[in-house]
Amino acid sequence: MFDRHSGGENAVLVHIELPDSHNKEDRDEFIDLAVSAGLNIKSIVGGSRKRPDPQYFIGTGKADEIRQIVEDLEADVVLFNHRLSPAQERNIEALVCCRVIDRTGLILDIFAQRAKTHEGKLQVELAQLKHLSTRLIRGWTHLERQKGGIGLRGPGETQLETDRRLLGDRIKSIGKRLDKVQKQREQSRRARKRNNIQTVALVGYTNAGKSTLFNRLTKADVYAADQLFATLDPTHRQVEIQPGQRIILSDTVGFIRHLPHDLVASFKATLQESKQADILLHIIDAADPRKEDNIEQVYQVLESIGASDIPVIEVYNKIDQLPKCVARIEAQTAYEDGSDGTERVLQKVWCSAKQDLGLDLVCMAIAEALEITWLDLKLLILPQDQSIRSELFNLNVILEESAQENGNIEIHIRIDLADWRRLNRQTNKALENCCVGELPESNNQPSKYLG
């Protein structure tokens, strides 16, 4: 199906500086990605352009330079730190006579190496098939031509069309199986809601130390390494953050700038764990000089998957790599996510998971955050707002209700702050208008967090 040059371990990296911030990539991160993929880096080719070349992305002169380097170093693969079009990828391959992979293909390859569970393998395969569907080439043209005349008419379907159809069938099949996984996860989440078990999800830029912190807090043995995307499959464990209070801690896949859209779509079931959590622990590598940019990238991904309403605790990890930095909890701070101005960050905690510094402060911050993210409210539902009552039933947050003679229904609910924000926005603040009396500031809940 795919007529491509064979891959190998000796790689030439290509990184081009572009003025467009949307296409701007980080050179050091690109090298880390290549190392994480297990490649032997032979050379790094740099340069700058005002705009990508439509034929080679890099221009003919730089393309000839890369061809010569590949020939001299006997490289097996050329990696671009940019997203290439299918035509650009084929043109460069024809020139350098070796495998060419863009940034998206490299990330997909790393994910394919890391996938261990059946679900993870399905998700990676789906993303790879979507990516490769645009890169089918006419490798069987001697069999597929349709001509006029007796004895010259070809089949009703060309080989390329057959490949595309089979690819589409496989994509649909995997999509259906992953939909079942998503439904199973949704049932598990509802069961946790019924049992009043709250969920805290670890999110953050890749290689920020999420799995190490997860192992320290849960005494688990999840694979953790100093490499990008060491964790791919989500893991859940119960942990007691204080006497008598247990939560579900969820370790998730790390984010990265310009995360491929196919990957986000394929990992929808996995990313739902972040979307449905009560609290997000945003793990940040405090020693990374790029941390501010990484923080922004994480919040962009959270917004793209619909998790921008969930309260956040920022955990600055790896303080052992910073001089004179001590474990501490900073006062409540405000972070505006840029969409509706909602203040999301509850606290900032500085710790080191590797050195076991400040982990008690992380548990303390989680316990305090969970206390202030539950709302105890009484609502008056009018007959025309029955859809709101249905949504509340689906969330399993109704404690008691009573019908009045005029058809109104008084409902007592205990609802998570993230669910309240989400449902209130979906109903154009109709839910907020159903509240009986003022919105409370009980349970240490500042009114500014009600959004």
Tab-separated table of C-alpha atoms in Angstrom:
chain	number	residue	atom	x	y	z
A	1	MET	CA	0.000	0.000	0.000
A	2	PHE	CA	2.840	2.397	0.812
A	3	ASP	CA	5.858	2.675	-1.499
A	4	ARG	CA	8.322	4.365	0.881
A	5	HIS	CA	12.049	4.143	1.577
A	6	SER	CA	12.928	1.883	4.496
A	7	GLY	CA	13.646	3.566	7.822
A	8	GLY	CA	16.760	3.328	9.975
A	9	GLU	CA	18.522	4.625	13.076
A	10	ASN	CA	21.022	7.114	11.604
A	11	ALA	CA	19.207	10.429	11.315
A	12	VAL	CA	19.767	13.916	9.941
A	13	LEU	CA	17.669	16.577	11.679
A	14	VAL	CA	16.393	19.684	9.887
A	15	HIS	CA	15.265	22.735	11.867
A	16	ILE	CA	14.290	25.957	10.068
A	17	GLU	CA	13.595	29.253	11.837
A	18	LEU	CA	10.392	30.878	10.595
A	19	PRO	CA	9.067	34.330	11.593
A	20	ASP	CA	5.524	32.962	11.884
A	21	SER	CA	4.991	32.150	15.570
A	22	HIS	CA	2.344	29.539	14.681
A	23	ASN	CA	4.948	27.464	12.806
A	24	LYS	CA	7.802	28.185	15.228
A	25	GLU	CA	9.227	25.085	16.887
A	26	ASP	CA	11.834	24.530	19.606
A	27	ARG	CA	15.172	23.107	18.426
A	28	ASP	CA	16.174	21.534	21.771
A	29	GLU	CA	12.788	19.872	22.129
A	30	PHE	CA	13.152	18.467	18.600
A	31	ILE	CA	16.476	16.884	19.568
A	32	ASP	CA	14.845	15.380	22.685
A	33	LEU	CA	12.091	13.913	20.511
A	34	ALA	CA	14.636	12.301	18.186
A	35	VAL	CA	16.564	10.840	21.136
A	36	SER	CA	13.306	9.557	22.677
A	37	ALA	CA	12.571	7.773	19.390
A	38	GLY	CA	15.889	5.919	19.711
A	39	LEU	CA	17.618	7.599	16.759
A	40	ASN	CA	21.336	8.169	16.334
A	41	ILE	CA	21.694	11.830	15.360
A	42	LYS	CA	24.409	12.232	12.723
A	43	SER	CA	23.907	15.895	11.827
A	44	ILE	CA	21.633	18.864	12.501
A	45	VAL	CA	20.900	21.184	9.582
A	46	GLY	CA	19.691	24.679	10.414
A	47	GLY	CA	18.573	27.701	8.480
A	48	SER	CA	15.926	30.383	8.233
A	49	ARG	CA	13.246	31.329	5.749
A	50	LYS	CA	10.573	33.987	5.493
A	51	ARG	CA	8.058	31.381	4.389
A	52	PRO	CA	8.074	27.633	3.561
A	53	ASP	CA	8.946	26.630	0.003
A	54	PRO	CA	5.957	24.891	-1.663
A	55	GLN	CA	8.156	22.197	-3.262
A	56	TYR	CA	10.760	21.275	-0.623
A	57	PHE	CA	9.720	23.463	2.360
A	58	ILE	CA	13.411	24.450	2.663
A	59	GLY	CA	14.279	25.643	-0.866
A	60	THR	CA	16.347	23.926	-3.545
A	61	GLY	CA	19.754	25.036	-2.249
A	62	LYS	CA	19.188	23.713	1.277
A	63	ALA	CA	17.612	20.552	-0.159
A	64	ASP	CA	20.764	19.832	-2.192
A	65	GLU	CA	22.854	20.431	0.947
A	66	ILE	CA	20.784	17.859	2.857
A	67	ARG	CA	21.090	15.384	-0.029
A	68	GLN	CA	24.890	15.688	0.112
A	69	ILE	CA	24.950	15.284	3.911
A	70	VAL	CA	22.762	12.170	3.699
A	71	GLU	CA	25.060	10.710	1.059
A	72	ASP	CA	28.257	11.497	2.984
A	73	LEU	CA	26.997	10.252	6.369
A	74	GLU	CA	25.002	7.321	4.933
A	75	ALA	CA	21.946	8.455	6.881
A	76	ASP	CA	18.787	6.326	6.897
A	77	VAL	CA	16.203	8.975	7.708
A	78	VAL	CA	15.742	12.766	7.548
A	79	LEU	CA	13.590	14.365	10.254
A	80	PHE	CA	11.951	17.767	9.862
A	81	ASN	CA	10.928	19.786	12.904
A	82	HIS	CA	7.901	21.009	10.963
A	83	ARG	CA	4.711	19.651	9.475
A	84	LEU	CA	5.278	18.763	5.818
A	85	SER	CA	2.605	18.389	3.189
A	86	PRO	CA	2.399	14.972	1.473
A	87	ALA	CA	3.795	16.504	-1.732
A	88	GLN	CA	6.754	18.103	0.077
A	89	GLU	CA	7.513	14.823	1.826
A	90	ARG	CA	7.508	12.881	-1.457
A	91	ASN	CA	9.615	15.500	-3.264
A	92	ILE	CA	12.313	15.480	-0.573
A	93	GLU	CA	12.356	11.673	-0.450
A	94	ALA	CA	12.857	11.519	-4.210
A	95	LEU	CA	15.794	13.940	-3.907
A	96	VAL	CA	17.640	12.520	-0.866
A	97	CYS	CA	16.747	8.851	-1.570
A	98	CYS	CA	15.942	7.981	2.045
A	99	ARG	CA	13.003	8.067	4.427
A	100	VAL	CA	11.657	11.546	5.314
A	101	ILE	CA	9.541	12.085	8.447
A	102	ASP	CA	7.985	15.320	9.643
A	103	ARG	CA	7.344	16.367	13.252
A	104	THR	CA	3.897	14.753	13.322
A	105	GLY	CA	5.216	11.440	12.013
A	106	LEU	CA	8.004	11.471	14.622
A	107	ILE	CA	5.566	12.005	17.503
A	108	LEU	CA	3.326	9.234	16.160
A	109	ASP	CA	6.329	6.903	15.970
A	110	ILE	CA	7.207	7.608	19.622
A	111	PHE	CA	3.619	6.925	20.637
A	112	ALA	CA	3.697	3.633	18.707
A	113	GLN	CA	6.798	2.588	20.671
A	114	ARG	CA	5.253	3.514	24.036
A	115	ALA	CA	1.787	1.968	23.562
A	116	LYS	CA	1.447	-1.106	25.787
A	117	THR	CA	-2.274	-1.656	26.353
A	118	HIS	CA	-4.747	-2.798	23.716
A	119	GLU	CA	-6.551	0.541	23.905
A	120	GLY	CA	-3.325	2.500	23.540
A	121	LYS	CA	-2.315	0.508	20.472
A	122	LEU	CA	-5.726	1.112	18.885
A	123	GLN	CA	-5.468	4.848	19.537
A	124	VAL	CA	-2.003	5.060	18.004
A	125	GLU	CA	-3.040	2.984	14.989
A	126	LEU	CA	-6.018	5.252	14.398
A	127	ALA	CA	-3.843	8.361	14.498
A	128	GLN	CA	-1.274	6.773	12.185
A	129	LEU	CA	-3.906	5.698	9.658
A	130	LYS	CA	-5.431	9.189	9.583
A	131	HIS	CA	-1.983	10.666	9.040
A	132	LEU	CA	-1.015	8.141	6.347
A	133	SER	CA	-4.324	8.381	4.493
A	134	THR	CA	-3.095	11.617	2.909
A	135	ARG	CA	0.200	9.990	1.922
A	136	LEU	CA	-1.020	7.137	-0.267
A	137	ILE	CA	0.879	7.121	-3.550
A	138	ARG	CA	0.420	5.483	-6.903
A	139	GLY	CA	2.726	2.537	-6.458
A	140	TRP	CA	0.598	0.139	-8.542
A	141	THR	CA	-0.039	2.290	-11.595
A	142	HIS	CA	0.749	-0.535	-14.005
A	143	LEU	CA	-2.329	-2.369	-12.695
A	144	GLU	CA	-4.777	0.460	-12.173
A	145	ARG	CA	-5.000	2.382	-15.446
A	146	GLN	CA	-8.425	2.557	-17.009
A	147	LYS	CA	-8.339	2.876	-20.801
A	148	GLY	CA	-10.893	2.809	-23.543
A	149	GLY	CA	-11.108	0.085	-26.175
A	150	ILE	CA	-11.592	-3.664	-26.314
A	151	GLY	CA	-9.283	-5.454	-23.889
A	152	LEU	CA	-7.871	-2.241	-22.447
A	153	ARG	CA	-10.531	-1.370	-19.910
A	154	GLY	CA	-9.242	-1.569	-16.366
A	155	PRO	CA	-11.140	-2.620	-13.249
A	156	GLY	CA	-13.972	-0.503	-11.924
A	157	GLU	CA	-11.854	0.524	-8.962
A	158	THR	CA	-8.209	1.533	-9.195
A	159	GLN	CA	-5.630	0.191	-6.762
A	160	LEU	CA	-5.316	3.615	-5.125
A	161	GLU	CA	-9.069	3.785	-4.608
A	162	THR	CA	-9.023	0.256	-3.178
A	163	ASP	CA	-6.291	1.250	-0.714
A	164	ARG	CA	-8.237	4.316	0.370
A	165	ARG	CA	-11.421	2.302	0.847
A	166	LEU	CA	-9.674	-0.373	2.938
A	167	LEU	CA	-7.991	2.347	4.978
A	168	GLY	CA	-11.334	4.053	5.560
A	169	ASP	CA	-12.929	0.754	6.642
A	170	ARG	CA	-10.152	0.134	9.154
A	171	ILE	CA	-10.454	3.676	10.551
A	172	LYS	CA	-14.222	3.209	11.032
A	173	SER	CA	-13.677	-0.159	12.729
A	174	ILE	CA	-11.135	1.227	15.201
A	175	GLY	CA	-13.335	4.260	15.841
A	176	LYS	CA	-16.264	2.016	16.854
A	177	ARG	CA	-14.086	0.003	19.236
A	178	LEU	CA	-12.732	3.158	20.865
A	179	ASP	CA	-16.287	4.495	21.240
A	180	LYS	CA	-17.045	1.408	23.345
A	181	VAL	CA	-13.980	2.141	25.485
A	182	GLN	CA	-15.183	5.702	25.984
A	183	LYS	CA	-18.626	4.465	27.117
A	184	GLN	CA	-16.983	2.075	29.583
A	185	ARG	CA	-14.888	4.908	30.990
A	186	GLU	CA	-18.014	7.044	31.302
A	187	GLN	CA	-19.750	4.288	33.296
A	188	SER	CA	-16.751	4.041	35.631
A	189	ARG	CA	-16.797	7.806	36.166
A	190	ARG	CA	-20.507	7.742	36.998
A	191	ALA	CA	-19.899	4.950	39.493
A	192	ARG	CA	-17.219	7.053	41.193
A	193	LYS	CA	-19.615	10.009	41.284
A	194	ARG	CA	-22.291	7.839	42.926
A	195	ASN	CA	-19.786	6.681	45.539
A	196	ASN	CA	-18.677	10.277	46.128
A	197	ILE	CA	-15.074	9.463	45.148
A	198	GLN	CA	-13.399	12.520	43.717
A	199	THR	CA	-10.876	12.355	40.881
A	200	VAL	CA	-7.652	14.310	40.509
A	201	ALA	CA	-5.878	14.161	37.137
A	202	LEU	CA	-2.210	14.864	36.569
A	203	VAL	CA	-1.630	16.965	33.469
A	204	GLY	CA	1.345	18.855	32.150
A	205	TYR	CA	3.999	19.156	29.522
A	206	THR	CA	5.768	15.954	28.600
A	207	ASN	CA	8.698	14.982	30.849
A	208	ALA	CA	7.620	17.339	33.645
A	209	GLY	CA	7.698	14.499	36.213
A	210	LYS	CA	4.033	13.445	36.321
A	211	SER	CA	4.681	9.699	36.580
A	212	THR	CA	7.367	10.138	39.243
A	213	LEU	CA	4.978	12.210	41.363
A	214	PHE	CA	2.205	9.678	40.705
A	215	ASN	CA	4.438	6.826	41.924
A	216	ARG	CA	5.441	8.739	45.059
A	217	LEU	CA	1.875	9.578	46.038
A	218	THR	CA	0.331	6.166	45.235
A	219	LYS	CA	3.304	3.821	45.922
A	220	ALA	CA	2.793	2.503	42.388
A	221	ASP	CA	5.426	1.399	39.885
A	222	VAL	CA	4.308	3.191	36.728
A	223	TYR	CA	7.132	3.465	34.206
A	224	ALA	CA	8.925	6.793	34.648
A	225	ALA	CA	11.982	7.935	32.699
A	226	ASP	CA	13.778	11.115	31.695
A	227	GLN	CA	12.364	11.056	28.171
A	228	LEU	CA	9.482	12.585	26.263
A	229	PHE	CA	6.182	10.653	26.342
A	230	ALA	CA	7.404	8.017	28.814
A	231	THR	CA	3.727	7.638	29.820
A	232	LEU	CA	1.117	6.918	27.182
A	233	ASP	CA	-1.563	4.730	28.747
A	234	PRO	CA	-3.576	6.322	31.605
A	235	THR	CA	-3.258	4.788	35.066
A	236	HIS	CA	-5.629	5.153	38.039
A	237	ARG	CA	-4.903	4.507	41.709
A	238	GLN	CA	-6.650	5.245	44.990
A	239	VAL	CA	-4.643	7.355	47.398
A	240	GLU	CA	-5.362	8.648	50.909
A	241	ILE	CA	-4.434	12.325	50.930
A	242	GLN	CA	-5.420	12.743	54.569
A	243	PRO	CA	-6.913	10.423	57.214
A	244	GLY	CA	-10.314	9.223	56.014
A	245	GLN	CA	-10.182	11.040	52.658
A	246	ARG	CA	-9.405	8.939	49.600
A	247	ILE	CA	-9.327	10.089	46.000
A	248	ILE	CA	-8.676	8.585	42.568
A	249	LEU	CA	-5.402	9.878	41.129
A	250	SER	CA	-5.106	9.634	37.348
A	251	ASP	CA	-1.806	9.792	35.441
A	252	THR	CA	-2.279	10.928	31.833
A	253	VAL	CA	-0.271	11.398	28.662
A	254	GLY	CA	1.948	14.475	28.507
A	255	PHE	CA	1.189	17.414	26.236
A	256	ILE	CA	3.486	19.062	23.709
A	257	ARG	CA	3.310	22.175	21.565
A	258	HIS	CA	1.438	21.714	18.292
A	259	LEU	CA	0.106	18.319	19.383
A	260	PRO	CA	-1.103	16.661	16.148
A	261	HIS	CA	-4.860	16.987	15.653
A	262	ASP	CA	-5.149	13.320	14.656
A	263	LEU	CA	-3.522	12.372	17.952
A	264	VAL	CA	-5.912	14.540	19.979
A	265	ALA	CA	-8.908	13.017	18.165
A	266	SER	CA	-7.620	9.444	18.578
A	267	PHE	CA	-6.887	9.891	22.286
A	268	LYS	CA	-10.310	11.382	22.986
A	269	ALA	CA	-11.209	8.606	25.438
A	270	THR	CA	-7.934	9.063	27.315
A	271	LEU	CA	-8.134	12.857	27.382
A	272	GLN	CA	-11.663	12.581	28.776
A	273	GLU	CA	-10.013	11.627	32.087
A	274	SER	CA	-8.670	15.173	32.314
A	275	LYS	CA	-11.948	16.692	31.173
A	276	GLN	CA	-14.017	14.872	33.826
A	277	ALA	CA	-11.685	15.339	36.806
A	278	ASP	CA	-12.664	17.367	39.866
A	279	ILE	CA	-9.212	18.946	40.155
A	280	LEU	CA	-6.279	19.149	37.746
A	281	LEU	CA	-2.741	18.922	39.079
A	282	HIS	CA	-0.717	20.826	36.496
A	283	ILE	CA	2.817	19.476	36.876
A	284	ILE	CA	5.485	21.962	35.750
A	285	ASP	CA	9.228	21.412	35.391
A	286	ALA	CA	10.443	24.306	37.536
A	287	ALA	CA	14.011	23.923	36.241
A	288	ASP	CA	13.054	24.113	32.557
A	289	PRO	CA	13.968	27.512	31.060
A	290	ARG	CA	11.019	27.092	28.660
A	291	LYS	CA	8.494	26.555	31.453
A	292	GLU	CA	6.429	29.707	30.798
A	293	ASP	CA	5.886	28.730	27.171
A	294	ASN	CA	5.159	25.134	28.213
A	295	ILE	CA	2.537	26.324	30.720
A	296	GLU	CA	0.789	28.292	27.980
A	297	GLN	CA	0.841	25.282	25.653
A	298	VAL	CA	-0.751	23.038	28.316
A	299	TYR	CA	-3.603	25.483	28.920
A	300	GLN	CA	-4.185	25.701	25.159
A	301	VAL	CA	-4.534	21.905	24.944
A	302	LEU	CA	-6.843	21.852	27.986
A	303	GLU	CA	-9.041	24.452	26.343
A	304	SER	CA	-9.101	22.494	23.069
A	305	ILE	CA	-10.382	19.339	24.831
A	306	GLY	CA	-13.007	21.232	26.851
A	307	ALA	CA	-11.250	21.132	30.246
A	308	SER	CA	-10.877	24.876	30.718
A	309	ASP	CA	-13.523	25.014	33.496
A	310	ILE	CA	-11.768	22.681	35.917
A	311	PRO	CA	-9.901	24.267	38.863
A	312	VAL	CA	-6.129	23.839	38.749
A	313	ILE	CA	-3.325	23.395	41.272
A	314	GLU	CA	0.024	24.253	39.719
A	315	VAL	CA	2.760	21.944	41.030
A	316	TYR	CA	6.283	23.199	40.325
A	317	ASN	CA	8.340	19.994	40.340
A	318	LYS	CA	12.134	19.369	40.308
A	319	ILE	CA	13.008	22.155	42.760
A	320	ASP	CA	16.070	20.075	43.720
A	321	GLN	CA	17.593	21.341	40.463
A	322	LEU	CA	17.119	24.983	41.508
A	323	PRO	CA	19.518	26.736	43.907
A	324	LYS	CA	18.072	27.785	47.270
A	325	CYS	CA	14.514	26.754	46.369
A	326	VAL	CA	12.449	25.282	49.213
A	327	ALA	CA	9.193	23.339	49.229
A	328	ARG	CA	6.253	25.645	49.897
A	329	ILE	CA	2.629	26.500	49.100
A	330	GLU	CA	1.996	29.927	47.662
A	331	ALA	CA	-1.139	31.922	48.370
A	332	GLN	CA	-4.156	31.470	46.133
A	333	THR	CA	-3.518	33.082	42.797
A	334	ALA	CA	-5.604	34.022	39.804
A	335	TYR	CA	-5.049	32.815	36.263
A	336	GLU	CA	-7.357	33.953	33.484
A	337	ASP	CA	-7.698	31.268	30.828
A	338	GLY	CA	-8.396	33.847	28.135
A	339	SER	CA	-11.848	32.600	27.103
A	340	ASP	CA	-14.191	33.904	29.766
A	341	GLY	CA	-11.780	35.367	32.331
A	342	THR	CA	-12.537	32.613	34.859
A	343	GLU	CA	-9.983	32.345	37.631
A	344	ARG	CA	-8.715	28.767	37.624
A	345	VAL	CA	-5.501	28.369	39.592
A	346	LEU	CA	-6.263	27.766	43.261
A	347	GLN	CA	-2.726	27.302	44.607
A	348	LYS	CA	0.908	26.888	43.588
A	349	VAL	CA	2.974	24.161	45.242
A	350	TRP	CA	6.759	23.840	44.955
A	351	CYS	CA	8.128	20.317	45.429
A	352	SER	CA	10.494	17.607	44.201
A	353	ALA	CA	8.931	14.212	43.555
A	354	LYS	CA	12.322	12.588	42.945
A	355	GLN	CA	13.755	13.787	46.287
A	356	ASP	CA	10.471	13.396	48.231
A	357	LEU	CA	10.346	17.108	49.087
A	358	GLY	CA	7.015	18.832	49.668
A	359	LEU	CA	4.753	15.898	48.783
A	360	ASP	CA	2.816	16.430	52.004
A	361	LEU	CA	2.152	19.975	50.811
A	362	VAL	CA	0.767	18.607	47.528
A	363	CYS	CA	-1.681	16.395	49.471
A	364	MET	CA	-2.627	19.342	51.679
A	365	ALA	CA	-3.330	21.533	48.642
A	366	ILE	CA	-5.485	18.804	47.063
A	367	ALA	CA	-7.513	18.360	50.257
A	368	GLU	CA	-8.120	22.110	50.590
A	369	ALA	CA	-9.031	22.442	46.919
A	370	LEU	CA	-11.540	19.595	47.033
A	371	GLU	CA	-13.237	21.201	50.022
A	372	ILE	CA	-13.860	24.472	48.189
A	373	THR	CA	-14.895	22.964	44.875
A	374	TRP	CA	-18.202	21.480	46.015
A	375	LEU	CA	-21.321	23.643	46.036
A	376	ASP	CA	-24.365	22.913	48.186
A	377	LEU	CA	-27.321	24.657	46.493
A	378	LYS	CA	-31.107	24.801	46.355
A	379	LEU	CA	-32.693	25.376	42.953
A	380	LEU	CA	-36.206	26.214	41.841
A	381	ILE	CA	-36.814	24.532	38.474
A	382	LEU	CA	-39.673	25.996	36.419
A	383	PRO	CA	-41.731	23.755	34.082
A	384	GLN	CA	-39.974	25.194	31.012
A	385	ASP	CA	-36.542	24.324	32.497
A	386	GLN	CA	-37.031	20.554	32.793
A	387	SER	CA	-33.990	19.986	30.568
A	388	ILE	CA	-31.842	21.408	33.393
A	389	ARG	CA	-33.353	18.893	35.819
A	390	SER	CA	-32.536	16.103	33.359
A	391	GLU	CA	-28.897	17.211	33.143
A	392	LEU	CA	-28.651	17.303	36.950
A	393	PHE	CA	-29.998	13.753	37.108
A	394	ASN	CA	-27.387	12.647	34.581
A	395	LEU	CA	-24.668	14.148	36.788
A	396	ASN	CA	-26.139	12.325	39.815
A	397	VAL	CA	-25.941	15.455	42.008
A	398	ILE	CA	-29.565	15.671	43.258
A	399	LEU	CA	-29.894	14.996	46.994
A	400	GLU	CA	-33.653	15.574	47.262
A	401	GLU	CA	-36.479	17.249	45.391
A	402	SER	CA	-40.089	18.218	46.011
A	403	ALA	CA	-42.837	19.275	43.595
A	404	GLN	CA	-44.982	22.359	44.233
A	405	GLU	CA	-48.647	22.873	43.320
A	406	ASN	CA	-47.821	25.383	40.574
A	407	GLY	CA	-45.617	22.833	38.764
A	408	ASN	CA	-42.288	24.161	39.989
A	409	ILE	CA	-39.759	21.713	41.461
A	410	GLU	CA	-37.457	22.565	44.353
A	411	ILE	CA	-34.185	20.639	44.173
A	412	HIS	CA	-31.345	20.321	46.655
A	413	ILE	CA	-28.035	19.533	44.902
A	414	ARG	CA	-24.392	19.041	45.800
A	415	ILE	CA	-22.405	19.680	42.632
A	416	ASP	CA	-18.775	19.911	41.687
A	417	LEU	CA	-17.559	23.388	40.753
A	418	ALA	CA	-16.335	22.296	37.298
A	419	ASP	CA	-19.702	20.648	36.505
A	420	TRP	CA	-21.512	23.764	37.740
A	421	ARG	CA	-19.482	26.033	35.481
A	422	ARG	CA	-19.858	23.747	32.484
A	423	LEU	CA	-23.628	23.304	32.858
A	424	ASN	CA	-24.186	26.978	33.646
A	425	ARG	CA	-22.394	27.966	30.449
A	426	GLN	CA	-24.303	25.395	28.374
A	427	THR	CA	-27.611	26.786	29.614
A	428	ASN	CA	-26.605	30.442	29.118
A	429	LYS	CA	-26.671	31.009	32.900
A	430	ALA	CA	-30.231	29.656	33.184
A	431	LEU	CA	-28.953	27.288	35.872
A	432	GLU	CA	-27.612	30.192	37.924
A	433	ASN	CA	-30.996	31.937	37.638
A	434	CYS	CA	-32.655	28.878	39.214
A	435	CYS	CA	-30.791	29.350	42.502
A	436	VAL	CA	-32.931	30.128	45.524
A	437	GLY	CA	-31.326	33.124	47.234
A	438	GLU	CA	-27.720	34.233	46.785
A	439	LEU	CA	-24.956	31.944	45.629
A	440	PRO	CA	-23.289	30.727	48.836
A	441	GLU	CA	-19.780	31.414	50.087
A	442	SER	CA	-19.910	28.495	52.490
A	443	ASN	CA	-17.346	25.682	52.667
A	444	ASN	CA	-14.607	28.338	52.375
A	445	GLN	CA	-15.824	28.944	48.803
A	446	PRO	CA	-14.916	32.450	47.613
A	447	SER	CA	-17.526	33.844	45.267
A	448	LYS	CA	-14.824	34.662	42.661
A	449	TYR	CA	-14.431	30.935	41.951
A	450	LEU	CA	-18.042	30.591	40.883
A	451	GLY	CA	-17.232	32.074	37.494
